[in-house]
XYZ file of C-alpha atoms in Angstrom:
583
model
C 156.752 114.894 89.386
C 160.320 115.505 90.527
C 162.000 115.778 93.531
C 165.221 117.039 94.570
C 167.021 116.258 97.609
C 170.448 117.960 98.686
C 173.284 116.700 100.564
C 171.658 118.717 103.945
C 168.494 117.335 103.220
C 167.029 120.817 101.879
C 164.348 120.640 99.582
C 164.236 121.545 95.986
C 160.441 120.931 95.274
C 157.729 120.288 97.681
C 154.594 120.094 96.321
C 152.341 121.454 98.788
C 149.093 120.327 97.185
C 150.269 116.681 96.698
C 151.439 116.580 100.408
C 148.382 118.147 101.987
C 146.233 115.168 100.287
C 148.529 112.806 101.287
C 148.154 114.331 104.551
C 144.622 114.318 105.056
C 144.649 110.552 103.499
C 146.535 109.892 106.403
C 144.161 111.363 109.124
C 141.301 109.255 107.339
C 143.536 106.175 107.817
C 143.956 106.574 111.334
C 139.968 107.352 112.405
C 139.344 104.137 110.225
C 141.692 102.164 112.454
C 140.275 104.024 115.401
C 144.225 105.310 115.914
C 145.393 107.244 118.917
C 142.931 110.301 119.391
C 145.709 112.442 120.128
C 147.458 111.763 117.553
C 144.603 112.479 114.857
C 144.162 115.778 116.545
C 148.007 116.780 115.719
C 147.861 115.978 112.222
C 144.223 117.868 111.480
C 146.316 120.421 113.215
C 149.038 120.136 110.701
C 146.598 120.064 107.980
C 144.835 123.061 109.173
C 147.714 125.425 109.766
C 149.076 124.293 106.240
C 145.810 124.312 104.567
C 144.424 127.491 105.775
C 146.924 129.376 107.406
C 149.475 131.573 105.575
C 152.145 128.817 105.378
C 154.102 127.609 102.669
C 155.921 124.170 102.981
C 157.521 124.715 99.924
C 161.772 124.423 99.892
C 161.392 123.932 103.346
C 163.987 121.829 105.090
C 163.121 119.623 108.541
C 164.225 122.153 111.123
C 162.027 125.162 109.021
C 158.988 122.380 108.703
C 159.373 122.191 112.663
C 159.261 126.018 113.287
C 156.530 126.349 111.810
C 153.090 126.147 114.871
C 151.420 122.762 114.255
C 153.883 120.981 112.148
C 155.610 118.623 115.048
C 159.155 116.828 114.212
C 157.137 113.423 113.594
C 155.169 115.305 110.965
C 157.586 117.303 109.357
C 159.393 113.586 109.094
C 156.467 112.753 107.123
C 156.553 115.918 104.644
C 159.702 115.304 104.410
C 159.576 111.466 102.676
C 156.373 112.256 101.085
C 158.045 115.191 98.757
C 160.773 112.859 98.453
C 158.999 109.650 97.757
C 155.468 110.232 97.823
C 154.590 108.256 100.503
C 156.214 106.786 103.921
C 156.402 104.095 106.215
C 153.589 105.090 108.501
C 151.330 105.542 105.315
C 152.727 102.091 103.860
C 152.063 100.526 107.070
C 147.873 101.987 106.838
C 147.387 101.216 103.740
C 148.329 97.204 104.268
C 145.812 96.468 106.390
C 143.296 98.860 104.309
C 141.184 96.949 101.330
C 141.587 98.437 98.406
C 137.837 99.014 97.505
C 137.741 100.474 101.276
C 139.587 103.746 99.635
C 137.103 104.297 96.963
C 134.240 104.353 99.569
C 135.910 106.633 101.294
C 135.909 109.081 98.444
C 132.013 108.674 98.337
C 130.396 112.588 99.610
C 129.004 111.921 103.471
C 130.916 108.799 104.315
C 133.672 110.210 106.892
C 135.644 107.098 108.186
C 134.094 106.392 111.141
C 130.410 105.390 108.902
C 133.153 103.354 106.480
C 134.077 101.402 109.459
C 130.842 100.181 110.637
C 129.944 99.379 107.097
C 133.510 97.458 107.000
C 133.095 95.614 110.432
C 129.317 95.376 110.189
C 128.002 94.464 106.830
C 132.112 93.187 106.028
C 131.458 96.158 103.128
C 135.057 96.797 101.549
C 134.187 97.719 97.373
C 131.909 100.521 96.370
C 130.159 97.354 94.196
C 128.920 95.945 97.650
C 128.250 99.148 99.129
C 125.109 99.578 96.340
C 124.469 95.777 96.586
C 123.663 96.405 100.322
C 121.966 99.731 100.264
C 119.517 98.608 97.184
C 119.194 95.242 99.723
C 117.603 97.593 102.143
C 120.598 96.621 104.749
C 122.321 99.885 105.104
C 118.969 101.707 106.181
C 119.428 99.059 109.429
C 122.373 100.085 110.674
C 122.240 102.379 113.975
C 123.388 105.560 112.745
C 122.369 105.506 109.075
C 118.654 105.018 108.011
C 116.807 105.172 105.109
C 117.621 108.998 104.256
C 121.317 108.014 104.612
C 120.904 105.301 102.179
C 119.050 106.983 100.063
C 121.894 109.776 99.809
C 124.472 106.906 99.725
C 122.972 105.608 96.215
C 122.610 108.925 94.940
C 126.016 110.118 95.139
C 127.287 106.208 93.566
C 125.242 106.639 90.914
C 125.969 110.272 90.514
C 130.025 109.737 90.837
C 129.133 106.109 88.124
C 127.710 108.259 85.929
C 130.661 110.672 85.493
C 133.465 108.251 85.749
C 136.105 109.291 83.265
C 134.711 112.850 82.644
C 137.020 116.205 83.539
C 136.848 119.568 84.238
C 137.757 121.300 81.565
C 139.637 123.440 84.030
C 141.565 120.881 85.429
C 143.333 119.053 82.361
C 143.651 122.791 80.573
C 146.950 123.061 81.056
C 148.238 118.756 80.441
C 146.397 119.275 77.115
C 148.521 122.493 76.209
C 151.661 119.987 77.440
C 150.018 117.389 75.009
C 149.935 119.584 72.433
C 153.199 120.583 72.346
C 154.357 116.753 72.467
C 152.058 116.080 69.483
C 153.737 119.399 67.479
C 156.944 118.082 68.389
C 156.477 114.746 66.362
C 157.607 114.150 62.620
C 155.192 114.160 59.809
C 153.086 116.610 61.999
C 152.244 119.962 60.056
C 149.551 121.190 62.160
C 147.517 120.185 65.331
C 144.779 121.870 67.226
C 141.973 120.474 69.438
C 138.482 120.263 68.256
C 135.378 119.129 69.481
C 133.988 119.852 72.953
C 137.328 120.584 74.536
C 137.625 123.382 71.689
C 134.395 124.374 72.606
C 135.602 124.720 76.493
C 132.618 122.826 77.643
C 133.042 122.635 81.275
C 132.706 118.944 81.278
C 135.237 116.882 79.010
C 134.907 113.454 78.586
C 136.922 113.091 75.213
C 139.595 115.876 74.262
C 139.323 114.988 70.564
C 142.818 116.346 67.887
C 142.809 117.197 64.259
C 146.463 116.362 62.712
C 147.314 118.041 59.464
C 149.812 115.414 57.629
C 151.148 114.114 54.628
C 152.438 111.252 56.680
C 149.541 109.486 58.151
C 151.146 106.250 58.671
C 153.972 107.237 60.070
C 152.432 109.982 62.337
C 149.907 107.082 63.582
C 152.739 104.879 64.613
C 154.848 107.812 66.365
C 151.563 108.725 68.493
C 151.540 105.210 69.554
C 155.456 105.266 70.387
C 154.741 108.072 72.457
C 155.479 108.126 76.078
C 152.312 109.252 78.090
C 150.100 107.702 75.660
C 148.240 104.188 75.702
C 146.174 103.388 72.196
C 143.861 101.410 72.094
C 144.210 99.191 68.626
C 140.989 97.659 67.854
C 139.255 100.930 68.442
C 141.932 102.984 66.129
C 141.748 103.290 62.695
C 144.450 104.132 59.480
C 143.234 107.621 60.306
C 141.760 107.919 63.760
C 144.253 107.271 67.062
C 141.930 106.354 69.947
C 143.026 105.956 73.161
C 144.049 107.820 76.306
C 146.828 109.697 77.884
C 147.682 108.123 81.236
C 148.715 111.258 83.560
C 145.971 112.445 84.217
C 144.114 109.637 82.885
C 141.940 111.335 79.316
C 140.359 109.787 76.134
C 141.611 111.030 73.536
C 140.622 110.941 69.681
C 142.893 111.869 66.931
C 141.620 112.513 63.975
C 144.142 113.077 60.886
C 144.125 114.658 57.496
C 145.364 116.390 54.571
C 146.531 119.588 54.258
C 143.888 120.608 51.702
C 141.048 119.320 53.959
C 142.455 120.406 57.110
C 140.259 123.616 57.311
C 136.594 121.698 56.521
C 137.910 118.796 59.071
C 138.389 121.474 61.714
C 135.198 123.488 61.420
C 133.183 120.099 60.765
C 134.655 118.545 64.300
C 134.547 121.301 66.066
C 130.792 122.648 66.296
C 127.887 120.936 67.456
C 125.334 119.202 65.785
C 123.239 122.070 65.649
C 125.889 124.290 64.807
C 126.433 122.372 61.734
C 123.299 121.733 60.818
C 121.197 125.400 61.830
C 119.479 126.704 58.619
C 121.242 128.988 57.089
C 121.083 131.178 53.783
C 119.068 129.312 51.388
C 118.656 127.138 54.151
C 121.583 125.435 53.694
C 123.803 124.145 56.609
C 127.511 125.159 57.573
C 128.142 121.121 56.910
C 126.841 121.937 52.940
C 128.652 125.444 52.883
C 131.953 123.801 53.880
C 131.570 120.993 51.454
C 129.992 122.675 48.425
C 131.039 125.850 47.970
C 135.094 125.644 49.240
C 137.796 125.881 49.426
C 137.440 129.079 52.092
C 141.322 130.930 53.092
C 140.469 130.619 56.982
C 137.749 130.442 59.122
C 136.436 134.275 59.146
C 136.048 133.533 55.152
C 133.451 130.731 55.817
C 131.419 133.009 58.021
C 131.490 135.812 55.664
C 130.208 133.661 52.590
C 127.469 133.437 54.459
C 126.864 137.378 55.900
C 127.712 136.785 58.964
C 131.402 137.502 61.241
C 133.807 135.378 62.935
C 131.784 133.056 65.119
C 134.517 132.256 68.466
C 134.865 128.061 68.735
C 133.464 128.579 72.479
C 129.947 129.722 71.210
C 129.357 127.045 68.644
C 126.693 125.156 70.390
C 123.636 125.571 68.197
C 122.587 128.033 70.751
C 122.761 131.606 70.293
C 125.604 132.061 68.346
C 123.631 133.309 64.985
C 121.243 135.301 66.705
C 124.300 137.235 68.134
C 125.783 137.649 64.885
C 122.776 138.217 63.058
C 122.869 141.205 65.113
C 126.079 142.327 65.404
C 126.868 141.361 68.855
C 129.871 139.002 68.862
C 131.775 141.821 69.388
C 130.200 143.230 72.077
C 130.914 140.139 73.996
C 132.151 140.037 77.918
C 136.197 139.687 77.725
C 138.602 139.456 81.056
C 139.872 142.572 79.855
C 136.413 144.504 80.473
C 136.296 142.914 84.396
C 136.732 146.141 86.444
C 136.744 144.636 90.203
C 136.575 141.134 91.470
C 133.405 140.588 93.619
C 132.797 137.468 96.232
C 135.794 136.922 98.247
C 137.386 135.348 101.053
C 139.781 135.929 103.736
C 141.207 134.621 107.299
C 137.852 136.594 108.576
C 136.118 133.344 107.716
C 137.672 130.141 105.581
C 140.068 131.719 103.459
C 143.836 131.403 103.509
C 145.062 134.870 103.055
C 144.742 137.627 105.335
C 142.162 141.007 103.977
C 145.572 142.945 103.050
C 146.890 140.158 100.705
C 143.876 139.757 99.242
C 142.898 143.467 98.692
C 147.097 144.236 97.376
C 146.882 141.222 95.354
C 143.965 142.214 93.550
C 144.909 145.800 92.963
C 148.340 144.075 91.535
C 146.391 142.281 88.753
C 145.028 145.798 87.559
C 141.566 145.770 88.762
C 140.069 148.734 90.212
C 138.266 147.368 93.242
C 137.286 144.052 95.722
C 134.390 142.972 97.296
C 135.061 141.119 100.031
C 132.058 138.479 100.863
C 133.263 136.464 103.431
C 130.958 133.379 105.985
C 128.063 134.859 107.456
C 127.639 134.010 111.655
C 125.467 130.180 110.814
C 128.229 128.952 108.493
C 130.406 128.136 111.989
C 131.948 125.034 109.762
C 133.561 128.069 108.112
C 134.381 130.195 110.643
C 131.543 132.392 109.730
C 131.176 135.764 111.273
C 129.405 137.173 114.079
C 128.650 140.381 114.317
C 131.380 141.557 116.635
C 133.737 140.529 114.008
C 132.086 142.125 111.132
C 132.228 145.068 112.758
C 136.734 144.230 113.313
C 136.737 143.747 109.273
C 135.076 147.253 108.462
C 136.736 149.068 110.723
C 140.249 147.353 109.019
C 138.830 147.830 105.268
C 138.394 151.815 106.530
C 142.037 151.483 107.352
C 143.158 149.708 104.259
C 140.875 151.580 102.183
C 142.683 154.842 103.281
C 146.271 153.071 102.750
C 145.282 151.764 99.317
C 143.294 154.829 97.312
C 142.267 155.044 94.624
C 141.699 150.864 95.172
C 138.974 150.678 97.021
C 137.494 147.532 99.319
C 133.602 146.890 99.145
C 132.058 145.769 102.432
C 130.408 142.731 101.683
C 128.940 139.519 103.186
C 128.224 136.155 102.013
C 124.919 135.347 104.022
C 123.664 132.335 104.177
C 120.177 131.804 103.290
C 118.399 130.077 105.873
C 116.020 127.179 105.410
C 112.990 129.567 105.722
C 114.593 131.774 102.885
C 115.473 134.534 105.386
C 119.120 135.953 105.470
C 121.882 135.424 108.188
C 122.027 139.033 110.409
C 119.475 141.433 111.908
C 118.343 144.399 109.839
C 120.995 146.590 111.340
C 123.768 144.489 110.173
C 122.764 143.764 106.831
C 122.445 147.417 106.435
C 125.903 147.995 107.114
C 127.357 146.004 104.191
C 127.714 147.837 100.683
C 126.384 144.340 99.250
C 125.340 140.887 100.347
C 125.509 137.861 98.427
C 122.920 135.332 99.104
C 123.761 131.891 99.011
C 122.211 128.384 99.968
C 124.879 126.399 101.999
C 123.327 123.969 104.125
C 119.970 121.820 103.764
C 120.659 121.141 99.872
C 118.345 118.032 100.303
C 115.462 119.991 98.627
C 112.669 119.509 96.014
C 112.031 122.015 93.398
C 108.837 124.198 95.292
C 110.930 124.076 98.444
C 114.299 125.149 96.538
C 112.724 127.569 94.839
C 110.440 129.198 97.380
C 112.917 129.592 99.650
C 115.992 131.563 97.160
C 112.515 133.066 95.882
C 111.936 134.408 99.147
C 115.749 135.662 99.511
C 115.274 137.539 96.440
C 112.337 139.584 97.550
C 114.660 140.890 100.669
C 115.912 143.863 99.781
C 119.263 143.527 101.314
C 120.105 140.911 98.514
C 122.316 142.303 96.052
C 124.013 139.174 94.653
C 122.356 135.715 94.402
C 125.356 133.205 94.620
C 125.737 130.348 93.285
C 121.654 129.552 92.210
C 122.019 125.663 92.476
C 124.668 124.932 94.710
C 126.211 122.285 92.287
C 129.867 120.945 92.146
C 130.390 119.735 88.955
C 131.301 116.096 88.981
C 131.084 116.069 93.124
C 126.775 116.654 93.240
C 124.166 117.972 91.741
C 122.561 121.111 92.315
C 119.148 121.656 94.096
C 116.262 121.590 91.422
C 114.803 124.853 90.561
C 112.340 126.349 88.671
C 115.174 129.007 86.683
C 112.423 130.995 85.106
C 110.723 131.937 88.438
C 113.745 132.765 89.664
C 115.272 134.988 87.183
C 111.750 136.550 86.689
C 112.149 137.542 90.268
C 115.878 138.682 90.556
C 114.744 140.943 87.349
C 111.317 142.165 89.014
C 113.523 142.949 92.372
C 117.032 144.071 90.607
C 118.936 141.372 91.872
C 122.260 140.398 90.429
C 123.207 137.064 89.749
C 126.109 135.354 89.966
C 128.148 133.167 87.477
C 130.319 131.535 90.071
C 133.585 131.016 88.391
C 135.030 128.826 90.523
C 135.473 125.251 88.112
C 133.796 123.183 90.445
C 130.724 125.504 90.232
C 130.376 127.860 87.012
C 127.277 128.674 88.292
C 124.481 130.070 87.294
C 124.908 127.335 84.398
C 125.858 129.361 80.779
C 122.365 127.802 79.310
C 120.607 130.550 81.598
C 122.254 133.537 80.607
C 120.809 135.094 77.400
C 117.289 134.429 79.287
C 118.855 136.576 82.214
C 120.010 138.972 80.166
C 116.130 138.805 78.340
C 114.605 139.719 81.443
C 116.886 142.592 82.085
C 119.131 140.692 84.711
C 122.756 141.641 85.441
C 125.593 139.206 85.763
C 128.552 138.891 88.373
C 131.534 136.975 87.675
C 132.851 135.777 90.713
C 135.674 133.596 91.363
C 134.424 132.792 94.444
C 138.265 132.997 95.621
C 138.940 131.878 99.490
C 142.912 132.624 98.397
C 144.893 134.456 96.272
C 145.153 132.155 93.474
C 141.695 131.832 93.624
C 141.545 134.736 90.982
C 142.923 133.146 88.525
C 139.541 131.179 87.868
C 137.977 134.245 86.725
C 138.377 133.428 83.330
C 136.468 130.449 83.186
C 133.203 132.617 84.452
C 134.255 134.501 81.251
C 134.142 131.446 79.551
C 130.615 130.617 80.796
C 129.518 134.127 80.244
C 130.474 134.449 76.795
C 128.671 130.839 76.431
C 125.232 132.445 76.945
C 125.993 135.606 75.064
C 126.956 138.004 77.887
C 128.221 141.154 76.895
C 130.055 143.719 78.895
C 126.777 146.116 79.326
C 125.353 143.292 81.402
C 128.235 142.363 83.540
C 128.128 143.799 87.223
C 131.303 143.884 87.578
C 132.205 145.074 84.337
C 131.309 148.817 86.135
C 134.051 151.148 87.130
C 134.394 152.087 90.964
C 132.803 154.964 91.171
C 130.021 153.591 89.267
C 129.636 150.771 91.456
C 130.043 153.015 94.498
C 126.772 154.727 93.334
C 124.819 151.811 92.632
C 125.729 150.523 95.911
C 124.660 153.621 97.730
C 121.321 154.312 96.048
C 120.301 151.196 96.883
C 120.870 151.664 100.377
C 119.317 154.580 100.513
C 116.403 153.031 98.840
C 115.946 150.267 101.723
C 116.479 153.202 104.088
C 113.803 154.829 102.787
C 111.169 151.542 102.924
């Protein structure tokens, strides 16, 4: 990354992202070294005005950093050297007396600094290796403060965070691999390169992003990949025509594969499906792997799949799965696109955690062409996200009347995230739940749950009729912790038995309900939402990778929620109500 500084000491760049972790490394820092109280305070304060407030630190010189409530001259010092340098003296200075291994523990999901420390000072803990050492020893479970649930946790998210060391969202390298791409096409002796395997496939979880090279130059091509800057090989794992090795920002595996022109198609098809793509019976009950290598050469792709009856099968949906059902039958065309979203459901504003105020979010929405937004926001028990009460829900209708007036024909859905309690029931009184055009249901806190209790209690959110939307099913981050077991059947038997929606959170640490689920959904008669899940603007951007995930399972744009028009919606929404009304 680059940074420019002028003569007056105006920014250039700032990256705000880069800063805010930098930031909130910082704060850590100081609670571990038991710093000045105070002094914590004012940076969370900086932190919270930047991170959730409608701020921008971007291009921002000293004197605008300091006009802005929260950001003191000390701190806009700070943001000042960091977009400069990336780091500064006071950070240098915490870090030094900091143990390396101390900053990977701190990374580990429920230790906050202060539990680091008395692991630090009491059991002299400072590598994540130790950490396990002690909790497997029994002598975590000891401590005051921690017991055997804690530990417990503790080795569960180390082994969970071992386990998927070196793995990506496919989200979040998306856009270094296009970069990479470019480099590669840039490079002589190159005729063609695409990506193949399961980064083709957009699995949301890469560990390798595998590369097929057309060339007539393998030699040559191997040694200027190795020459490249970015790129690390490793040699004894390489071959004359295989690169393997890894690009270093961010840090990937990578496996190029290279060939000839004339095999270039077969090499592409072959490394890109699955197993059981390859290998599913086909006519004559021969596989794609014997088509491809018996009864070639094919012009393209779409010629392969018509040799054997069927149409263009999309890289994305060759998983062995579903794929030649849905073509079988005609159906790969009636696949969900971004094109067919009409609205953008589960939202959030300043009402609760989000960053931009209702307006922004509503105008921004309308700006990207969609018809409507549902805005979902923290019902009153999530107070960690400034969740609701009812007095307030009652502020935010009476402003999306006002806005809804100002904005026609765009058009604001009242809507609610609400948490689901432990006992399965939902966050407000009857009254209040009545009042929303939809509720999404959603598990937030109390994740620590077997598979009856997980699944009685969404079961039991289901059955309420004020449950529109079931967010989220599992509560999984990808890559951060697993989701809650459940028993999927049971619970998309019910949502179909009680017409309740659910959602394919889009959101790339999420993408849940998982795209394994969604033909059986769609079996049963179930509807699907995607939902970015956005808490700011940019936030609806990710709406394409819940397209991704959708077209996965074989959704199509009849069973998309939000594939409905406004007024369509606006009817469902109202018969419903007038159904519970009428209970």
């Amino acid at each position: 990354m680059t940074f420019v500084l002028f003569s007056n000491q105006r920014l250039k760049i700032l990256d705000q992202k880069s800063i805010l972790r930098q930031l909130k490394l910082i704060i850590k820092l100081m609670e571990l070294h038991d710093e000045n109280s105070f002094k914590i305070r004012s940076y969370q304060s900086a932190v919270n005005t930047i991170d959730r407030g409608d701020v921008s630190i971007e291009g921002k010189d000293l004197e605008e950093l300091q006009a802005i409530n929260g950001i003191g001259k000390s701190i806009a010092e700070i943001i000042v050297a960091l977009a400069k340098t990336g780091t500064h003296p006071y950070l240098e200075e915490l870090l030094a007396k900091t143990p390396a291994g101390i900053l990977e523990i701190l990374e580990i999901k429920g230790l906050g600094p202060k539990k680091v420390k008395v692991l630090w000072e009491e059991l002299q803990i400072t590598s994540t290796h130790e950490l396990l050492e002690a909790c497997q020893a029994g002598q975590v479970a000891k401590i005051k403060g921690f017991g055997e649930k804690t530990q417990e946790s503790i080795i569960q998210a180390m082994e969970f965070r071992a386990a998927n060391r070196g793995k990506w969202l496919f989200a979040d390298i998306e856009n270094a691999m296009q970069e990479l791409q470019k480099e590669i096409e840039g490079i002589e002796g190159v005729e063609k390169v695409v990506p193949v395997g399961e980064f083709a496939r957009k699995m949301e979880i890469i560990e390798t992003v595998e590369w097929l090279i057309s060339t007539q130059e393998p030699k040559n091509v191997m040694d200027r990949l190795s020459k490249t800057k970015g790129l690390e090989k490793e040699q004894k794992l390489s071959s004359p025509f295989k690169w393997r090795g890894k690009l270093l920002v961010p840090e990937v595996n990578l496996i190029v594969h290279l060939t000839s022109t004339t095999d270039f198609l077969t090499e592409k098809m072959l490394r890109t499906g699955s197993k059981s793509h390859l290998l599913y019976p086909l006519q004559e009950n021969k596989t794609l792997v014997e088509v491809l290598r018996q009864e070639g050469p094919f012009e393209n792709e779409a010629a392969v799949y018509s040799h054997i009856g069927l149409p263009w099968i999309p890289e994305e949906l060759r998983e062995g799965f579903i794929e030649y059902k849905l073509a079988q039958e005609n159906k790969i065309e009636q696949l969900l696109s971004e094109e067919d979203l009409k609205g953008i459901l589960h939202n959030h504003s300043t009402y609760s955690d989000g960053k931009h105020s209702l307006k922004q979010m509503a105008e921004a929405c309308r700006d990207l062409g969609y018809e409507y937004l549902g805005i979902s926001d923290h019902s009153r028990s999530a107070g960690y996200a400034g969740g609701l009460d009812i007095e307030r829900v009652q502020k935010q209708h009476d402003e999306i009347d006002t806005l809804n007036k100002e904005l026609a024909p765009f058009k604001i859905f009242k809507g609610i995230e609400s948490d689901i309690l432990t006992d399965g029931s939902l966050d407000y009184p009857e009254e209040v739940l009545l009042s929303f055009d939809f509720v999404v249901s959603s598990v937030h806190s109390g994740l620590g749950m077997d598979r009856k209790k997980a699944t009685a209690r969404l079961l039991k959110a289901i059955e309420n009729p004020h449950t529109t939307i079931l967010g989220h099913p599992t509560g999984r981050l990808l890559l951060r912790r697993e989701g809650y077991p459940l028993d999927h059947k049971a619970i998309i038997d019910a949502c179909a038995k009680n017409q309740v929606v659910i959602e394919i959170n889009a959101n790339p640490w999420r993408l849940d309900l998982d795209w394994r689920w969604v033909n059986y959904a769609m079996e049963k008669g179930v509807m699907l939402s995607i939902n970015p899940d956005a808490h700011e603007i940019e936030g609806y951007a990710d709406m394409r990778y819940g397209v991704i995930v959708g077209r996965k399972g074989g959704l199509t744009r009849e069973m998309t929620f939000n594939a409905k028009g406004k007024e369509e919606l606006e009817s469902y929404f109202e018969k419903r109500k007038q159904k519970i009304k009428k209970r």
